[in-house]
Amino acid sequence: MKKKNIISLSIALAFLFLSVTGLLLYFGLKPEFVTSIHVLLGLVFIGFAFFHIKNNWPSLKVYTKDRKEGGIKKEFLVAAAVVGIFLLGAGFSLPPFGEIQHFGEDLTRGGGGKGGRMEKASFDKIITNKDKQGKTIQLIIEKSNEVITPVITIWTNDTAGNFIDNLFVPAKTIEVTSGEADKRHALYEGETETNSFTPAMSPGWQAATKDTATNYAEATPTDNFFLTTKTKAGDTFQLMLEIKDNGKTELYKALVDRTKSNAVALKAANGALLVRAVAELE
């Protein structure tokens, strides 16, 4: 067996699998085994590439240096310039490199641009108030692209504005590690920390509620979600939702009348954080 053949074939196979796992990572598909394969084969690729360069060093010198004039060839300067531009562009997230870098994740996770928004396909399913008595409500919460680590609370008031009960109050919050400029990328990379929810994080709910106990053990999902819950409210009441993200807070509400309709849409004045919040009543 020829060592050169083994090295060349190993590099080719490693490159093939690195390409596949690289594309999966680019489009935001990051299960642990994909990351592990990509990292380990990357090390294999580096190792065999070292021997490949060593075996072909004379040829590389020919590509780099002009034998007649003794100077560096233009081809090498062009190649070095191209690599340098990509290093600087990617390192400092300069346009269009930053946009290209996150295009795959934005595409698969619904982060479309102004020209045409891609709908987020991922919806978490959540159940609260499971052991409580009351009538079932199902809510569909779809967040806008700008929302990254939201804090959401949902509750009911009577028609006079008096608190009835909580439908969704998270026990935790997710925050991007301080110092991260690109919060969406940091979230996808898992560069976050989990903290306890405090009523002050949802001032509208805090002012209205008479029950500050949480009823969901985790943080508000970073994806869209379906919520199945129960309320002791009667046939007519106010459905309230407060969302806070990146220093911006919005209050959504709807007047529910079971005798007229079994579905309502929650609205907010100049609301931008939610694409839709719809409740279906049973």
PDB file of C-alpha atoms in Angstrom:
ATOM      1  CA  MET A   1       0.000   0.000   0.000  1.00  0.00           C
ATOM      2  CA  LYS A   2       1.177   3.493  -0.840  1.00  0.00           C
ATOM      3  CA  LYS A   3       1.159   5.989   2.015  1.00  0.00           C
ATOM      4  CA  LYS A   4       0.387   8.872  -0.365  1.00  0.00           C
ATOM      5  CA  ASN A   5      -2.764   7.106  -1.568  1.00  0.00           C
ATOM      6  CA  ILE A   6      -3.938   6.456   1.981  1.00  0.00           C
ATOM      7  CA  ILE A   7      -3.381  10.116   2.924  1.00  0.00           C
ATOM      8  CA  SER A   8      -5.146  11.445  -0.188  1.00  0.00           C
ATOM      9  CA  LEU A   9      -8.144   9.116   0.216  1.00  0.00           C
ATOM     10  CA  SER A  10      -8.429   9.899   3.933  1.00  0.00           C
ATOM     11  CA  ILE A  11      -8.439  13.619   3.196  1.00  0.00           C
ATOM     12  CA  ALA A  12     -11.083  13.151   0.490  1.00  0.00           C
ATOM     13  CA  LEU A  13     -13.395  11.104   2.754  1.00  0.00           C
ATOM     14  CA  ALA A  14     -12.911  13.465   5.705  1.00  0.00           C
ATOM     15  CA  PHE A  15     -13.673  16.422   3.433  1.00  0.00           C
ATOM     16  CA  LEU A  16     -16.872  14.720   2.237  1.00  0.00           C
ATOM     17  CA  PHE A  17     -18.215  14.192   5.750  1.00  0.00           C
ATOM     18  CA  LEU A  18     -17.027  17.617   6.898  1.00  0.00           C
ATOM     19  CA  SER A  19     -19.003  19.135   4.031  1.00  0.00           C
ATOM     20  CA  VAL A  20     -22.177  17.276   5.027  1.00  0.00           C
ATOM     21  CA  THR A  21     -21.918  18.066   8.746  1.00  0.00           C
ATOM     22  CA  GLY A  22     -20.889  21.640   7.921  1.00  0.00           C
ATOM     23  CA  LEU A  23     -24.073  22.148   5.907  1.00  0.00           C
ATOM     24  CA  LEU A  24     -26.178  20.679   8.727  1.00  0.00           C
ATOM     25  CA  LEU A  25     -24.564  23.071  11.202  1.00  0.00           C
ATOM     26  CA  TYR A  26     -25.011  25.982   8.789  1.00  0.00           C
ATOM     27  CA  PHE A  27     -28.748  25.349   8.626  1.00  0.00           C
ATOM     28  CA  GLY A  28     -28.996  25.233  12.414  1.00  0.00           C
ATOM     29  CA  LEU A  29     -29.296  21.441  12.743  1.00  0.00           C
ATOM     30  CA  LYS A  30     -26.973  20.884  15.681  1.00  0.00           C
ATOM     31  CA  PRO A  31     -27.635  17.589  17.457  1.00  0.00           C
ATOM     32  CA  GLU A  32     -24.672  16.470  19.533  1.00  0.00           C
ATOM     33  CA  PHE A  33     -23.600  13.676  17.171  1.00  0.00           C
ATOM     34  CA  VAL A  34     -23.361  16.090  14.210  1.00  0.00           C
ATOM     35  CA  THR A  35     -21.149  18.464  16.192  1.00  0.00           C
ATOM     36  CA  SER A  36     -19.015  15.575  17.437  1.00  0.00           C
ATOM     37  CA  ILE A  37     -18.516  14.150  13.934  1.00  0.00           C
ATOM     38  CA  HIS A  38     -17.654  17.580  12.562  1.00  0.00           C
ATOM     39  CA  VAL A  39     -15.094  18.321  15.287  1.00  0.00           C
ATOM     40  CA  LEU A  40     -13.408  14.895  15.283  1.00  0.00           C
ATOM     41  CA  LEU A  41     -13.230  14.615  11.497  1.00  0.00           C
ATOM     42  CA  GLY A  42     -11.901  18.150  11.442  1.00  0.00           C
ATOM     43  CA  LEU A  43      -8.989  16.971  13.581  1.00  0.00           C
ATOM     44  CA  VAL A  44      -8.496  13.961  11.290  1.00  0.00           C
ATOM     45  CA  PHE A  45      -8.546  16.278   8.285  1.00  0.00           C
ATOM     46  CA  ILE A  46      -5.919  18.557   9.850  1.00  0.00           C
ATOM     47  CA  GLY A  47      -3.682  15.600  10.677  1.00  0.00           C
ATOM     48  CA  PHE A  48      -3.725  14.071   7.205  1.00  0.00           C
ATOM     49  CA  ALA A  49      -3.530  17.517   5.584  1.00  0.00           C
ATOM     50  CA  PHE A  50      -0.232  18.070   7.408  1.00  0.00           C
ATOM     51  CA  PHE A  51       1.236  14.924   5.826  1.00  0.00           C
ATOM     52  CA  HIS A  52      -0.282  15.837   2.463  1.00  0.00           C
ATOM     53  CA  ILE A  53       1.429  19.245   2.551  1.00  0.00           C
ATOM     54  CA  LYS A  54       4.686  17.616   3.619  1.00  0.00           C
ATOM     55  CA  ASN A  55       4.566  15.128   0.733  1.00  0.00           C
ATOM     56  CA  ASN A  56       3.718  17.825  -1.805  1.00  0.00           C
ATOM     57  CA  TRP A  57       5.922  20.618  -0.474  1.00  0.00           C
ATOM     58  CA  PRO A  58       8.077  20.836  -3.629  1.00  0.00           C
ATOM     59  CA  SER A  59       4.966  21.339  -5.778  1.00  0.00           C
ATOM     60  CA  LEU A  60       3.583  23.965  -3.410  1.00  0.00           C
ATOM     61  CA  LYS A  61       6.870  25.872  -3.628  1.00  0.00           C
ATOM     62  CA  VAL A  62       6.513  25.882  -7.409  1.00  0.00           C
ATOM     63  CA  TYR A  63       2.989  27.306  -7.103  1.00  0.00           C
ATOM     64  CA  THR A  64       4.225  30.011  -4.741  1.00  0.00           C
ATOM     65  CA  LYS A  65       7.578  31.149  -6.084  1.00  0.00           C
ATOM     66  CA  ASP A  66       8.565  32.146  -9.602  1.00  0.00           C
ATOM     67  CA  ARG A  67      11.765  30.265 -10.423  1.00  0.00           C
ATOM     68  CA  LYS A  68      12.879  32.670 -13.144  1.00  0.00           C
ATOM     69  CA  GLU A  69      12.289  35.983 -11.384  1.00  0.00           C
ATOM     70  CA  GLY A  70      12.599  34.658  -7.838  1.00  0.00           C
ATOM     71  CA  GLY A  71       9.550  36.583  -6.613  1.00  0.00           C
ATOM     72  CA  ILE A  72       6.205  35.443  -5.267  1.00  0.00           C
ATOM     73  CA  LYS A  73       3.708  34.469  -7.943  1.00  0.00           C
ATOM     74  CA  LYS A  74       0.577  36.557  -8.492  1.00  0.00           C
ATOM     75  CA  GLU A  75      -1.554  33.451  -8.058  1.00  0.00           C
ATOM     76  CA  PHE A  76      -0.351  33.085  -4.461  1.00  0.00           C
ATOM     77  CA  LEU A  77      -1.042  36.766  -3.732  1.00  0.00           C
ATOM     78  CA  VAL A  78      -4.561  36.466  -5.143  1.00  0.00           C
ATOM     79  CA  ALA A  79      -5.240  33.328  -3.098  1.00  0.00           C
ATOM     80  CA  ALA A  80      -3.877  34.988   0.059  1.00  0.00           C
ATOM     81  CA  ALA A  81      -5.994  38.104  -0.582  1.00  0.00           C
ATOM     82  CA  VAL A  82      -9.174  36.056  -1.027  1.00  0.00           C
ATOM     83  CA  VAL A  83      -8.548  34.116   2.195  1.00  0.00           C
ATOM     84  CA  GLY A  84      -7.673  37.343   4.028  1.00  0.00           C
ATOM     85  CA  ILE A  85     -10.893  39.036   2.913  1.00  0.00           C
ATOM     86  CA  PHE A  86     -12.954  36.094   4.129  1.00  0.00           C
ATOM     87  CA  LEU A  87     -11.111  35.984   7.460  1.00  0.00           C
ATOM     88  CA  LEU A  88     -11.676  39.686   8.103  1.00  0.00           C
ATOM     89  CA  GLY A  89     -15.280  39.611   6.879  1.00  0.00           C
ATOM     90  CA  ALA A  90     -16.219  36.590   8.963  1.00  0.00           C
ATOM     91  CA  GLY A  91     -14.207  37.665  12.004  1.00  0.00           C
ATOM     92  CA  PHE A  92     -15.821  41.106  12.209  1.00  0.00           C
ATOM     93  CA  SER A  93     -19.235  40.085  10.745  1.00  0.00           C
ATOM     94  CA  LEU A  94     -18.863  42.623   7.962  1.00  0.00           C
ATOM     95  CA  PRO A  95     -21.581  42.714   5.287  1.00  0.00           C
ATOM     96  CA  PRO A  96     -22.369  40.550   3.476  1.00  0.00           C
ATOM     97  CA  PHE A  97     -20.447  37.935   5.508  1.00  0.00           C
ATOM     98  CA  GLY A  98     -22.589  38.336   8.636  1.00  0.00           C
ATOM     99  CA  GLU A  99     -25.789  37.905   6.643  1.00  0.00           C
ATOM    100  CA  ILE A 100     -24.405  34.873   4.810  1.00  0.00           C
ATOM    101  CA  GLN A 101     -23.184  33.339   8.060  1.00  0.00           C
ATOM    102  CA  HIS A 102     -26.666  33.305   9.635  1.00  0.00           C
ATOM    103  CA  PHE A 103     -28.761  32.871   6.492  1.00  0.00           C
ATOM    104  CA  GLY A 104     -29.011  29.092   6.889  1.00  0.00           C
ATOM    105  CA  GLU A 105     -30.179  29.249  10.513  1.00  0.00           C
ATOM    106  CA  ASP A 106     -32.561  32.120   9.770  1.00  0.00           C
ATOM    107  CA  LEU A 107     -34.013  30.160   6.856  1.00  0.00           C
ATOM    108  CA  THR A 108     -34.723  27.000   8.840  1.00  0.00           C
ATOM    109  CA  ARG A 109     -35.785  28.842  12.000  1.00  0.00           C
ATOM    110  CA  GLY A 110     -37.972  31.432  10.356  1.00  0.00           C
ATOM    111  CA  GLY A 111     -35.626  34.398  10.422  1.00  0.00           C
ATOM    112  CA  GLY A 112     -36.548  35.710   6.978  1.00  0.00           C
ATOM    113  CA  GLY A 113     -35.758  39.225   5.911  1.00  0.00           C
ATOM    114  CA  LYS A 114     -37.920  42.120   4.874  1.00  0.00           C
ATOM    115  CA  GLY A 115     -38.585  40.744   1.440  1.00  0.00           C
ATOM    116  CA  GLY A 116     -40.427  37.676   2.566  1.00  0.00           C
ATOM    117  CA  ARG A 117     -40.789  36.202   5.994  1.00  0.00           C
ATOM    118  CA  MET A 118     -40.350  32.464   6.428  1.00  0.00           C
ATOM    119  CA  GLU A 119     -42.874  31.098   8.917  1.00  0.00           C
ATOM    120  CA  LYS A 120     -41.401  29.462  11.991  1.00  0.00           C
ATOM    121  CA  ALA A 121     -42.185  25.784  11.750  1.00  0.00           C
ATOM    122  CA  SER A 122     -41.230  24.892  15.299  1.00  0.00           C
ATOM    123  CA  PHE A 123     -43.957  24.982  17.957  1.00  0.00           C
ATOM    124  CA  ASP A 124     -43.462  23.744  21.506  1.00  0.00           C
ATOM    125  CA  LYS A 125     -46.436  22.184  23.291  1.00  0.00           C
ATOM    126  CA  ILE A 126     -47.089  23.311  26.844  1.00  0.00           C
ATOM    127  CA  ILE A 127     -49.714  22.365  29.425  1.00  0.00           C
ATOM    128  CA  THR A 128     -50.480  24.384  32.563  1.00  0.00           C
ATOM    129  CA  ASN A 129     -53.183  24.236  35.245  1.00  0.00           C
ATOM    130  CA  LYS A 130     -53.577  20.548  34.439  1.00  0.00           C
ATOM    131  CA  ASP A 131     -54.818  19.581  37.899  1.00  0.00           C
ATOM    132  CA  LYS A 132     -57.074  22.589  38.371  1.00  0.00           C
ATOM    133  CA  GLN A 133     -60.812  22.792  37.799  1.00  0.00           C
ATOM    134  CA  GLY A 134     -62.064  24.988  34.990  1.00  0.00           C
ATOM    135  CA  LYS A 135     -62.729  25.287  31.303  1.00  0.00           C
ATOM    136  CA  THR A 136     -60.038  24.473  28.767  1.00  0.00           C
ATOM    137  CA  ILE A 137     -58.387  27.158  26.646  1.00  0.00           C
ATOM    138  CA  GLN A 138     -55.880  26.512  23.894  1.00  0.00           C
ATOM    139  CA  LEU A 139     -53.621  29.332  22.737  1.00  0.00           C
ATOM    140  CA  ILE A 140     -51.334  29.613  19.730  1.00  0.00           C
ATOM    141  CA  ILE A 141     -48.455  32.016  20.317  1.00  0.00           C
ATOM    142  CA  GLU A 142     -46.341  32.988  17.320  1.00  0.00           C
ATOM    143  CA  LYS A 143     -43.522  35.438  17.877  1.00  0.00           C
ATOM    144  CA  SER A 144     -41.991  37.860  15.393  1.00  0.00           C
ATOM    145  CA  ASN A 145     -38.454  37.488  14.082  1.00  0.00           C
ATOM    146  CA  GLU A 146     -37.034  40.135  16.407  1.00  0.00           C
ATOM    147  CA  VAL A 147     -38.040  38.186  19.526  1.00  0.00           C
ATOM    148  CA  ILE A 148     -35.174  36.045  20.864  1.00  0.00           C
ATOM    149  CA  THR A 149     -35.491  35.351  24.624  1.00  0.00           C
ATOM    150  CA  PRO A 150     -38.980  36.508  25.598  1.00  0.00           C
ATOM    151  CA  VAL A 151     -40.695  36.557  28.962  1.00  0.00           C
ATOM    152  CA  ILE A 152     -44.423  35.923  28.586  1.00  0.00           C
ATOM    153  CA  THR A 153     -47.197  35.897  31.164  1.00  0.00           C
ATOM    154  CA  ILE A 154     -50.845  35.103  30.411  1.00  0.00           C
ATOM    155  CA  TRP A 155     -53.793  35.587  32.746  1.00  0.00           C
ATOM    156  CA  THR A 156     -57.505  36.410  32.893  1.00  0.00           C
ATOM    157  CA  ASN A 157     -59.429  39.391  34.249  1.00  0.00           C
ATOM    158  CA  ASP A 158     -63.145  39.894  34.581  1.00  0.00           C
ATOM    159  CA  THR A 159     -64.814  42.524  32.403  1.00  0.00           C
ATOM    160  CA  ALA A 160     -64.168  45.158  35.088  1.00  0.00           C
ATOM    161  CA  GLY A 161     -60.445  44.464  34.983  1.00  0.00           C
ATOM    162  CA  ASN A 162     -60.211  42.431  38.198  1.00  0.00           C
ATOM    163  CA  PHE A 163     -57.801  39.493  38.260  1.00  0.00           C
ATOM    164  CA  ILE A 164     -59.260  35.965  37.991  1.00  0.00           C
ATOM    165  CA  ASP A 165     -56.430  33.465  37.478  1.00  0.00           C
ATOM    166  CA  ASN A 166     -53.055  32.775  35.893  1.00  0.00           C
ATOM    167  CA  LEU A 167     -52.797  30.752  32.697  1.00  0.00           C
ATOM    168  CA  PHE A 168     -49.061  30.892  32.035  1.00  0.00           C
ATOM    169  CA  VAL A 169     -46.367  32.170  34.401  1.00  0.00           C
ATOM    170  CA  PRO A 170     -42.830  30.791  33.830  1.00  0.00           C
ATOM    171  CA  ALA A 171     -40.558  29.954  36.733  1.00  0.00           C
ATOM    172  CA  LYS A 172     -37.378  30.777  34.797  1.00  0.00           C
ATOM    173  CA  THR A 173     -35.985  33.142  32.208  1.00  0.00           C
ATOM    174  CA  ILE A 174     -33.320  32.667  29.556  1.00  0.00           C
ATOM    175  CA  GLU A 175     -30.744  35.380  29.049  1.00  0.00           C
ATOM    176  CA  VAL A 176     -27.953  35.599  26.520  1.00  0.00           C
ATOM    177  CA  THR A 177     -24.525  35.677  28.148  1.00  0.00           C
ATOM    178  CA  SER A 178     -23.493  39.287  28.671  1.00  0.00           C
ATOM    179  CA  GLY A 179     -21.117  40.644  26.075  1.00  0.00           C
ATOM    180  CA  GLU A 180     -22.609  38.737  23.151  1.00  0.00           C
ATOM    181  CA  ALA A 181     -23.443  41.171  20.348  1.00  0.00           C
ATOM    182  CA  ASP A 182     -25.354  38.693  18.160  1.00  0.00           C
ATOM    183  CA  LYS A 183     -28.000  37.394  20.554  1.00  0.00           C
ATOM    184  CA  ARG A 184     -29.691  35.092  18.059  1.00  0.00           C
ATOM    185  CA  HIS A 185     -26.431  33.360  17.205  1.00  0.00           C
ATOM    186  CA  ALA A 186     -25.534  33.104  20.891  1.00  0.00           C
ATOM    187  CA  LEU A 187     -28.908  31.495  21.586  1.00  0.00           C
ATOM    188  CA  TYR A 188     -28.421  28.893  18.850  1.00  0.00           C
ATOM    189  CA  GLU A 189     -24.932  28.162  20.175  1.00  0.00           C
ATOM    190  CA  GLY A 190     -26.277  27.673  23.709  1.00  0.00           C
ATOM    191  CA  GLU A 191     -24.385  30.677  25.070  1.00  0.00           C
ATOM    192  CA  THR A 192     -27.133  31.516  27.549  1.00  0.00           C
ATOM    193  CA  GLU A 193     -27.823  31.444  31.250  1.00  0.00           C
ATOM    194  CA  THR A 194     -31.018  30.558  33.100  1.00  0.00           C
ATOM    195  CA  ASN A 195     -32.303  32.762  35.913  1.00  0.00           C
ATOM    196  CA  SER A 196     -35.373  32.787  38.136  1.00  0.00           C
ATOM    197  CA  PHE A 197     -38.430  34.717  37.026  1.00  0.00           C
ATOM    198  CA  THR A 198     -39.431  37.677  39.198  1.00  0.00           C
ATOM    199  CA  PRO A 199     -42.779  39.527  39.030  1.00  0.00           C
ATOM    200  CA  ALA A 200     -41.013  42.776  38.154  1.00  0.00           C
ATOM    201  CA  MET A 201     -40.086  41.248  34.795  1.00  0.00           C
ATOM    202  CA  SER A 202     -43.759  41.431  33.823  1.00  0.00           C
ATOM    203  CA  PRO A 203     -44.987  44.745  35.259  1.00  0.00           C
ATOM    204  CA  GLY A 204     -48.475  44.626  33.744  1.00  0.00           C
ATOM    205  CA  TRP A 205     -49.119  41.177  35.160  1.00  0.00           C
ATOM    206  CA  GLN A 206     -47.547  42.155  38.485  1.00  0.00           C
ATOM    207  CA  ALA A 207     -49.928  45.101  38.818  1.00  0.00           C
ATOM    208  CA  ALA A 208     -52.961  42.964  38.013  1.00  0.00           C
ATOM    209  CA  THR A 209     -52.341  39.606  39.669  1.00  0.00           C
ATOM    210  CA  LYS A 210     -53.316  38.437  43.129  1.00  0.00           C
ATOM    211  CA  ASP A 211     -51.347  35.214  42.700  1.00  0.00           C
ATOM    212  CA  THR A 212     -47.618  35.513  42.013  1.00  0.00           C
ATOM    213  CA  ALA A 213     -46.996  31.759  42.019  1.00  0.00           C
ATOM    214  CA  THR A 214     -45.572  30.350  38.793  1.00  0.00           C
ATOM    215  CA  ASN A 215     -47.351  27.487  37.034  1.00  0.00           C
ATOM    216  CA  TYR A 216     -44.766  26.506  34.416  1.00  0.00           C
ATOM    217  CA  ALA A 217     -41.477  25.065  35.679  1.00  0.00           C
ATOM    218  CA  GLU A 218     -39.328  26.211  32.755  1.00  0.00           C
ATOM    219  CA  ALA A 219     -38.611  29.459  30.901  1.00  0.00           C
ATOM    220  CA  THR A 220     -40.821  30.907  28.183  1.00  0.00           C
ATOM    221  CA  PRO A 221     -40.004  28.925  25.015  1.00  0.00           C
ATOM    222  CA  THR A 222     -37.713  30.660  22.557  1.00  0.00           C
ATOM    223  CA  ASP A 223     -39.748  29.077  19.764  1.00  0.00           C
ATOM    224  CA  ASN A 224     -43.453  29.543  19.125  1.00  0.00           C
ATOM    225  CA  PHE A 225     -45.723  27.419  21.277  1.00  0.00           C
ATOM    226  CA  PHE A 226     -49.144  25.891  21.794  1.00  0.00           C
ATOM    227  CA  LEU A 227     -50.535  26.334  25.291  1.00  0.00           C
ATOM    228  CA  THR A 228     -53.290  24.144  26.718  1.00  0.00           C
ATOM    229  CA  THR A 229     -54.566  25.416  30.045  1.00  0.00           C
ATOM    230  CA  LYS A 230     -57.655  25.851  32.202  1.00  0.00           C
ATOM    231  CA  THR A 231     -59.416  28.887  33.652  1.00  0.00           C
ATOM    232  CA  LYS A 232     -62.142  29.346  36.231  1.00  0.00           C
ATOM    233  CA  ALA A 233     -63.398  32.406  34.344  1.00  0.00           C
ATOM    234  CA  GLY A 234     -67.034  32.356  33.275  1.00  0.00           C
ATOM    235  CA  ASP A 235     -68.467  32.895  29.798  1.00  0.00           C
ATOM    236  CA  THR A 236     -67.329  36.505  29.543  1.00  0.00           C
ATOM    237  CA  PHE A 237     -63.867  37.723  30.587  1.00  0.00           C
ATOM    238  CA  GLN A 238     -60.671  39.449  29.451  1.00  0.00           C
ATOM    239  CA  LEU A 239     -57.760  37.374  28.221  1.00  0.00           C
ATOM    240  CA  MET A 240     -54.443  39.117  28.873  1.00  0.00           C
ATOM    241  CA  LEU A 241     -50.900  38.451  27.595  1.00  0.00           C
ATOM    242  CA  GLU A 242     -47.756  40.416  28.369  1.00  0.00           C
ATOM    243  CA  ILE A 243     -44.505  39.870  26.507  1.00  0.00           C
ATOM    244  CA  LYS A 244     -41.117  41.402  27.239  1.00  0.00           C
ATOM    245  CA  ASP A 245     -38.008  41.046  25.110  1.00  0.00           C
ATOM    246  CA  ASN A 246     -34.833  43.084  24.737  1.00  0.00           C
ATOM    247  CA  GLY A 247     -36.144  45.937  26.873  1.00  0.00           C
ATOM    248  CA  LYS A 248     -39.485  46.199  25.044  1.00  0.00           C
ATOM    249  CA  THR A 249     -42.817  45.290  26.660  1.00  0.00           C
ATOM    250  CA  GLU A 250     -46.217  44.857  24.976  1.00  0.00           C
ATOM    251  CA  LEU A 251     -49.633  44.019  26.403  1.00  0.00           C
ATOM    252  CA  TYR A 252     -52.076  41.987  24.296  1.00  0.00           C
ATOM    253  CA  LYS A 253     -55.693  41.426  25.246  1.00  0.00           C
ATOM    254  CA  ALA A 254     -59.027  40.163  23.983  1.00  0.00           C
ATOM    255  CA  LEU A 255     -62.597  40.255  25.264  1.00  0.00           C
ATOM    256  CA  VAL A 256     -63.894  36.692  25.427  1.00  0.00           C
ATOM    257  CA  ASP A 257     -67.587  35.928  25.117  1.00  0.00           C
ATOM    258  CA  ARG A 258     -68.227  32.206  24.869  1.00  0.00           C
ATOM    259  CA  THR A 259     -71.858  32.799  23.874  1.00  0.00           C
ATOM    260  CA  LYS A 260     -70.758  34.548  20.668  1.00  0.00           C
ATOM    261  CA  SER A 261     -67.552  32.840  19.558  1.00  0.00           C
ATOM    262  CA  ASN A 262     -65.196  30.047  20.551  1.00  0.00           C
ATOM    263  CA  ALA A 263     -62.103  31.766  19.138  1.00  0.00           C
ATOM    264  CA  VAL A 264     -60.546  35.186  19.731  1.00  0.00           C
ATOM    265  CA  ALA A 265     -57.384  36.989  18.664  1.00  0.00           C
ATOM    266  CA  LEU A 266     -55.406  38.977  21.187  1.00  0.00           C
ATOM    267  CA  LYS A 267     -54.362  42.439  20.012  1.00  0.00           C
ATOM    268  CA  ALA A 268     -51.984  45.160  21.214  1.00  0.00           C
ATOM    269  CA  ALA A 269     -51.683  48.801  20.292  1.00  0.00           C
ATOM    270  CA  ASN A 270     -48.838  48.937  17.770  1.00  0.00           C
ATOM    271  CA  GLY A 271     -47.904  45.367  18.712  1.00  0.00           C
ATOM    272  CA  ALA A 272     -44.709  44.161  17.023  1.00  0.00           C
ATOM    273  CA  LEU A 273     -43.397  41.342  19.221  1.00  0.00           C
ATOM    274  CA  LEU A 274     -46.120  38.834  18.314  1.00  0.00           C
ATOM    275  CA  VAL A 275     -47.274  37.838  14.863  1.00  0.00           C
ATOM    276  CA  ARG A 276     -50.390  36.273  16.303  1.00  0.00           C
ATOM    277  CA  ALA A 277     -51.905  35.180  19.580  1.00  0.00           C
ATOM    278  CA  VAL A 278     -55.108  33.205  19.125  1.00  0.00           C
ATOM    279  CA  ALA A 279     -57.212  31.502  21.768  1.00  0.00           C
ATOM    280  CA  GLU A 280     -59.655  28.647  21.125  1.00  0.00           C
ATOM    281  CA  LEU A 281     -62.235  27.937  23.801  1.00  0.00           C
ATOM    282  CA  GLU A 282     -63.765  24.573  24.660  1.00  0.00           C
TER     283      GLU A 282
END
